[in-house]
mmCIF file with all atom_site columns, C-alpha atoms in Angstrom:
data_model
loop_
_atom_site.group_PDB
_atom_site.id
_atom_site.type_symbol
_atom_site.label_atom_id
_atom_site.label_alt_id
_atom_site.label_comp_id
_atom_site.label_asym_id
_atom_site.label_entity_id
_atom_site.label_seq_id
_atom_site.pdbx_PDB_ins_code
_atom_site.Cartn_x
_atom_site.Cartn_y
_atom_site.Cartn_z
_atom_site.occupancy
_atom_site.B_iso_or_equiv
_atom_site.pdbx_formal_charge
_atom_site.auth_seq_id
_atom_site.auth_comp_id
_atom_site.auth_asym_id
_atom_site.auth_atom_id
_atom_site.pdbx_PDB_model_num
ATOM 1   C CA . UNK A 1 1   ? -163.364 36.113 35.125 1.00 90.00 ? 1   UNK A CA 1
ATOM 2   C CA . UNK A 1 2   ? -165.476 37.342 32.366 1.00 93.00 ? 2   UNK A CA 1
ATOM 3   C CA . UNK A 1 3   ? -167.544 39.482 34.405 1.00 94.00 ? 3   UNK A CA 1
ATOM 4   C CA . UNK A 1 4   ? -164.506 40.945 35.779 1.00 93.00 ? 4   UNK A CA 1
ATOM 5   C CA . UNK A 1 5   ? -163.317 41.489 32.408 1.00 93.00 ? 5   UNK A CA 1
ATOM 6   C CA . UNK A 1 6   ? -167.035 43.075 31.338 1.00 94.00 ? 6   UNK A CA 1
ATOM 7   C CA . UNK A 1 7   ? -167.025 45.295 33.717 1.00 93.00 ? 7   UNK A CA 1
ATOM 8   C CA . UNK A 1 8   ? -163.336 46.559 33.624 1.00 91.00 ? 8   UNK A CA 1
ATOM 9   C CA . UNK A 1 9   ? -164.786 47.135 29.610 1.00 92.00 ? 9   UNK A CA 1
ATOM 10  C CA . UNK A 1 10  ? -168.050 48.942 31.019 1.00 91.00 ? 10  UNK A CA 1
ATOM 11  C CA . UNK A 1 11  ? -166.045 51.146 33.334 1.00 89.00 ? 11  UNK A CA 1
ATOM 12  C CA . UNK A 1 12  ? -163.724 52.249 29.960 1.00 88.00 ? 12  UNK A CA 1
ATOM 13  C CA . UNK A 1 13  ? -166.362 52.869 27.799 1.00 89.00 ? 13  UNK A CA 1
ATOM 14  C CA . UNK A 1 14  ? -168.768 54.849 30.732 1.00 87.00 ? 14  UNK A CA 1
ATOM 15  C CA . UNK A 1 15  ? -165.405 57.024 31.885 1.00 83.00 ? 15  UNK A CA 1
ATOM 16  C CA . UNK A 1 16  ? -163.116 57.101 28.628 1.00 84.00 ? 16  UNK A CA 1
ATOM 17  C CA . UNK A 1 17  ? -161.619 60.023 29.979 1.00 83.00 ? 17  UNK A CA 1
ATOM 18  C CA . UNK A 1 18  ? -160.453 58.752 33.436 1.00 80.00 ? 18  UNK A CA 1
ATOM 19  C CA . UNK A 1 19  ? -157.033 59.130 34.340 1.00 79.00 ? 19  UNK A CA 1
ATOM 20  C CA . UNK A 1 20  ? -158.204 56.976 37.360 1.00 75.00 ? 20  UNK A CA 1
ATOM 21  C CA . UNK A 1 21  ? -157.276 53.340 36.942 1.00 76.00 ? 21  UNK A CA 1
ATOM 22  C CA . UNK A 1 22  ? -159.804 50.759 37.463 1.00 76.00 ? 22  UNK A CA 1
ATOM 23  C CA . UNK A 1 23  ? -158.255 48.037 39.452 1.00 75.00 ? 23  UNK A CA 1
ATOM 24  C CA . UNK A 1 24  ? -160.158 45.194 42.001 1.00 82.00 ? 24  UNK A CA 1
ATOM 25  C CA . UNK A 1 25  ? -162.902 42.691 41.930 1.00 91.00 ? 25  UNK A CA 1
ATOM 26  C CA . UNK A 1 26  ? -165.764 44.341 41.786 1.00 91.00 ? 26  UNK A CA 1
ATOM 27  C CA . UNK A 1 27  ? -167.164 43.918 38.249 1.00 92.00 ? 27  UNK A CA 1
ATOM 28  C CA . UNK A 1 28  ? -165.968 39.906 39.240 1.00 94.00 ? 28  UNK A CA 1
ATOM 29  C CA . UNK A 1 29  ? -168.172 39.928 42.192 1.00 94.00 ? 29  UNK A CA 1
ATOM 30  C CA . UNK A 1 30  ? -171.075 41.758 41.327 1.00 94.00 ? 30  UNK A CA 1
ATOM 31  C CA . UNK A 1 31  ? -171.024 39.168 38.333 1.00 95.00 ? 31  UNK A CA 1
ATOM 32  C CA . UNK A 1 32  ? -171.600 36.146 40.939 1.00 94.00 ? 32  UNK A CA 1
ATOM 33  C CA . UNK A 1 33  ? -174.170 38.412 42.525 1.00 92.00 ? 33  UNK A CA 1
ATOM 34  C CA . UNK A 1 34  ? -175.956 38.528 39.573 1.00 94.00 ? 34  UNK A CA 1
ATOM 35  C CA . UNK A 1 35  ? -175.533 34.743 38.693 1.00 94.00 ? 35  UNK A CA 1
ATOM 36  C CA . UNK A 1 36  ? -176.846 34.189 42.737 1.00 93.00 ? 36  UNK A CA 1
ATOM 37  C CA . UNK A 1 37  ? -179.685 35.854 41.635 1.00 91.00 ? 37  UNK A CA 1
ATOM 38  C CA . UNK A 1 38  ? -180.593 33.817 38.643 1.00 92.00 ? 38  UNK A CA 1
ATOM 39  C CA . UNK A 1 39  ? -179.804 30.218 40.030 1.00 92.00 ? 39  UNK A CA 1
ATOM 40  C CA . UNK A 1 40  ? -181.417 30.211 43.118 1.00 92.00 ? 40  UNK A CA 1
ATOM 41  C CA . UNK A 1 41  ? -184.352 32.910 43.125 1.00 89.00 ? 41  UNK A CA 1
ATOM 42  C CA . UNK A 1 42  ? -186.021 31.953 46.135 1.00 91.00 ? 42  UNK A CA 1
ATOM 43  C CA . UNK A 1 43  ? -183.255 32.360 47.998 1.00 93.00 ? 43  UNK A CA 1
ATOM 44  C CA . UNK A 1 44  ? -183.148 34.386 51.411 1.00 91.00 ? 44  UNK A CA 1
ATOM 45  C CA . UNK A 1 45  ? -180.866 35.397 53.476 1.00 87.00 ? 45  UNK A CA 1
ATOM 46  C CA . UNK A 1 46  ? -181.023 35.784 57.680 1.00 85.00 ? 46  UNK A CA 1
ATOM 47  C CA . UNK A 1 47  ? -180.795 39.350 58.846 1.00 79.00 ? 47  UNK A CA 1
ATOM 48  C CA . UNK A 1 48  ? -180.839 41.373 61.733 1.00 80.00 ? 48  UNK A CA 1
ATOM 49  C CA . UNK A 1 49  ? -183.143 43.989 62.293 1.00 76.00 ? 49  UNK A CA 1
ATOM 50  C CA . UNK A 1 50  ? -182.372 46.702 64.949 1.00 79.00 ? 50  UNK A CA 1
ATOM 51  C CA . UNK A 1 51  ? -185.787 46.962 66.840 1.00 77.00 ? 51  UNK A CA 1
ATOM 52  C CA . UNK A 1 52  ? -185.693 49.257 69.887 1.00 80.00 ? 52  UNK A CA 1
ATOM 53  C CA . UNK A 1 53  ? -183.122 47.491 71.768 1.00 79.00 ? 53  UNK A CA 1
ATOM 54  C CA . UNK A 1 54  ? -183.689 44.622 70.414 1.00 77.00 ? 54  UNK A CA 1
ATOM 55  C CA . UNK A 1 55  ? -182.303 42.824 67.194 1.00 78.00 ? 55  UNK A CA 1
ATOM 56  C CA . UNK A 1 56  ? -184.809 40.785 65.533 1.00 78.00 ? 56  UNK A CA 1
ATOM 57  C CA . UNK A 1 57  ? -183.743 38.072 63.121 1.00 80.00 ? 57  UNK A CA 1
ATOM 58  C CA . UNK A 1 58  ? -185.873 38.154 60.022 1.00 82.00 ? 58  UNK A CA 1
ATOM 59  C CA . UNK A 1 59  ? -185.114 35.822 56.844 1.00 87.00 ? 59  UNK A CA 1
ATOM 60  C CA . UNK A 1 60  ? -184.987 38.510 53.854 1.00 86.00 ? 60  UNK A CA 1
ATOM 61  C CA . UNK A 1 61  ? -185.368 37.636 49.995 1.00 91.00 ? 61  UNK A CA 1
ATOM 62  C CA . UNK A 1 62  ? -181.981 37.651 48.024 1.00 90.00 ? 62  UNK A CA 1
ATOM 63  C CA . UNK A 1 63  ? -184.218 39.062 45.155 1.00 90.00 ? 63  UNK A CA 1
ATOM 64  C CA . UNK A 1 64  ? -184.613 42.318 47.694 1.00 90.00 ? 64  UNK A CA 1
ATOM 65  C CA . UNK A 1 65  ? -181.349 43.269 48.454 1.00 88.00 ? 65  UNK A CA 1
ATOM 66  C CA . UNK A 1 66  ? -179.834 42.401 45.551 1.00 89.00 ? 66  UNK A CA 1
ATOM 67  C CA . UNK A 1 67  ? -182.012 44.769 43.206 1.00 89.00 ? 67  UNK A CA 1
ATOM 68  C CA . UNK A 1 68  ? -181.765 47.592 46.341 1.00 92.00 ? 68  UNK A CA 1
ATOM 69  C CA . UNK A 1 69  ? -178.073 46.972 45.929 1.00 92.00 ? 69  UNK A CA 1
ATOM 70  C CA . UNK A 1 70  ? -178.189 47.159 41.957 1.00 91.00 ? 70  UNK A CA 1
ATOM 71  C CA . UNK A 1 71  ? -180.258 50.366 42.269 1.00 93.00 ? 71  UNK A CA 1
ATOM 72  C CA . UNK A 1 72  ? -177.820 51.912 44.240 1.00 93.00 ? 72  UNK A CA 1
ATOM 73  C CA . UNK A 1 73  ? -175.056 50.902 41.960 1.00 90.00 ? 73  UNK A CA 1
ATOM 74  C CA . UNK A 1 74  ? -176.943 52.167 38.701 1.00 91.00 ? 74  UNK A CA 1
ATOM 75  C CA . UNK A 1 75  ? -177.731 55.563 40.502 1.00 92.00 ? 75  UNK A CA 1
ATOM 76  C CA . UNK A 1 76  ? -174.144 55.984 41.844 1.00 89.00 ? 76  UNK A CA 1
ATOM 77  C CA . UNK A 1 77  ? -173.023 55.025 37.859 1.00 88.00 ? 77  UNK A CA 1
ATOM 78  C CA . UNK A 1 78  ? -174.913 57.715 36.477 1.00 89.00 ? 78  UNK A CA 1
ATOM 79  C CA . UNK A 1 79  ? -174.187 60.058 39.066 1.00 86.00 ? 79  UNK A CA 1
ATOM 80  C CA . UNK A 1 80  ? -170.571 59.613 38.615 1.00 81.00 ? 80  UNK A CA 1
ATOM 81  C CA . UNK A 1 81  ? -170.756 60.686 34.964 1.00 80.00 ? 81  UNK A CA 1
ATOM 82  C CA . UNK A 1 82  ? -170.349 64.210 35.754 1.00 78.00 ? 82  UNK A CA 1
ATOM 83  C CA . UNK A 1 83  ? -167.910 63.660 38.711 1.00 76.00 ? 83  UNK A CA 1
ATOM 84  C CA . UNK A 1 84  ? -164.717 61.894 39.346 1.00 73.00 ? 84  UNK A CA 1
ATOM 85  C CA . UNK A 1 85  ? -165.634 59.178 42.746 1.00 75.00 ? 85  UNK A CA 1
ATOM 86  C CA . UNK A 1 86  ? -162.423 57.012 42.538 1.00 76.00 ? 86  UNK A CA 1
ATOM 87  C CA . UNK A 1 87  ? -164.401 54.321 42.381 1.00 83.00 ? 87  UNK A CA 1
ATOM 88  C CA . UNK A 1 88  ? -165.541 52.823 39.662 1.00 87.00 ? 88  UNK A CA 1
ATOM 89  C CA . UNK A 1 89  ? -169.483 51.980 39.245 1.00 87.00 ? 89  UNK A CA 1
ATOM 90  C CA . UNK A 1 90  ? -169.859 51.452 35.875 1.00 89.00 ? 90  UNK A CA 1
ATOM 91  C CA . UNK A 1 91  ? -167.816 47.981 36.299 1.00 91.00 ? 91  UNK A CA 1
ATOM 92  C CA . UNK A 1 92  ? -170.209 46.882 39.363 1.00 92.00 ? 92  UNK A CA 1
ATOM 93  C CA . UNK A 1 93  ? -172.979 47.595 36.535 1.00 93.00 ? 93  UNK A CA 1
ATOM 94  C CA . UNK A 1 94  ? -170.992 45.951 33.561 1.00 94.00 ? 94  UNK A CA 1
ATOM 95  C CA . UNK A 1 95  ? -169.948 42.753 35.785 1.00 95.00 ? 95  UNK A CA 1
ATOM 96  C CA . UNK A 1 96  ? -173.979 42.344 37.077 1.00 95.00 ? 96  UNK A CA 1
ATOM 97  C CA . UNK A 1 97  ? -174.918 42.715 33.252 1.00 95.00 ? 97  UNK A CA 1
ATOM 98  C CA . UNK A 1 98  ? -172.119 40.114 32.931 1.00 96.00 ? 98  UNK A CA 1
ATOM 99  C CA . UNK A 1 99  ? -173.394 37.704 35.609 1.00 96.00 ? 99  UNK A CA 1
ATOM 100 C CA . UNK A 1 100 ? -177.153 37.673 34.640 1.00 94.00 ? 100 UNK A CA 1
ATOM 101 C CA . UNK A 1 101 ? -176.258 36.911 31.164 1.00 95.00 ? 101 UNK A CA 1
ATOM 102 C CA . UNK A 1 102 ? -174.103 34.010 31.798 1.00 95.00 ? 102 UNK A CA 1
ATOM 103 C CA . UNK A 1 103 ? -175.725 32.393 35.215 1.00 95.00 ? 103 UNK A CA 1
ATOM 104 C CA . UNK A 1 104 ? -178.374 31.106 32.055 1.00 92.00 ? 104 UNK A CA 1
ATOM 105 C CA . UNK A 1 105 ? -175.989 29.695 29.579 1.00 91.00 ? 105 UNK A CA 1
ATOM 106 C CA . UNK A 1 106 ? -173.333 28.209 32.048 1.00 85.00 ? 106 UNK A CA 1
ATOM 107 C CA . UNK A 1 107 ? -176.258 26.551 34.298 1.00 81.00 ? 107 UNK A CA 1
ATOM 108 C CA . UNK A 1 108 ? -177.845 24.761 30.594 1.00 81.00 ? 108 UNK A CA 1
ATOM 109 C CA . UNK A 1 109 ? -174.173 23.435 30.126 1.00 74.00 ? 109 UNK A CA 1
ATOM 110 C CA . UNK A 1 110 ? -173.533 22.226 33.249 1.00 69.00 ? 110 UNK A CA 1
ATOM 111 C CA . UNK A 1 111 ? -177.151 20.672 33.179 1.00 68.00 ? 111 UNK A CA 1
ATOM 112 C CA . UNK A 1 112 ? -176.410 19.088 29.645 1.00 67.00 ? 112 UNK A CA 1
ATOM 113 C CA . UNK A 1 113 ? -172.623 17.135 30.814 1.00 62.00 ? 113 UNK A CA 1
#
């Protein structure tokens, strides 16, 4: 919830003009990306590679597509500064921010009960 809430914030302070309302999940779930990240590093994930006419299964680090997506997001954020998109980028960035900052703190509570 407060990543949702983080990056609703980051969208209204990035695009204070917008007359383009900023409603959905997205700050939410890029905010348990993020926490994904954190908690289990060495994580990877199964995917399919299109080889010829084949599809190869390869197991791919989490770390790897999860900073490829971020980059995409943070380009697509500032690119949007200068243009309306209808969607809003700046909360995908805020609710990451969001996630990797509280992955740490909630994971040494739970840890401490």
């Amino acid at each position: 919830v407060v990543s949702a809430v983080v990056g609703s914030l980051s969208y209204l302070v990035a695009q204070p003009t917008s007359q383009t309302p900023a409603v959905g999940a997205s700050g939410a779930i890029a905010g348990v990306i993020a926490a994904h990240l954190v908690l289990y590093p060495g994580a990877t994930l199964g995917s399919v590679a299109p080889v010829l006419f084949l599809s190869v299964v390869e197991s791919t680090p989490t770390l790897l597509l999860l900073l490829l997506w971020l980059a995409t997001q943070v380009f697509s954020s500032v690119a949007s500064l200068t243009t309306s998109t209808g969607i809003a980028w700046w909360a995908h960035v805020g609710g990451f921010a969001a996630g990797l900052v509280l992955a740490p703190v909630l994971r040494k509570r739970r840890m401490a009960r």
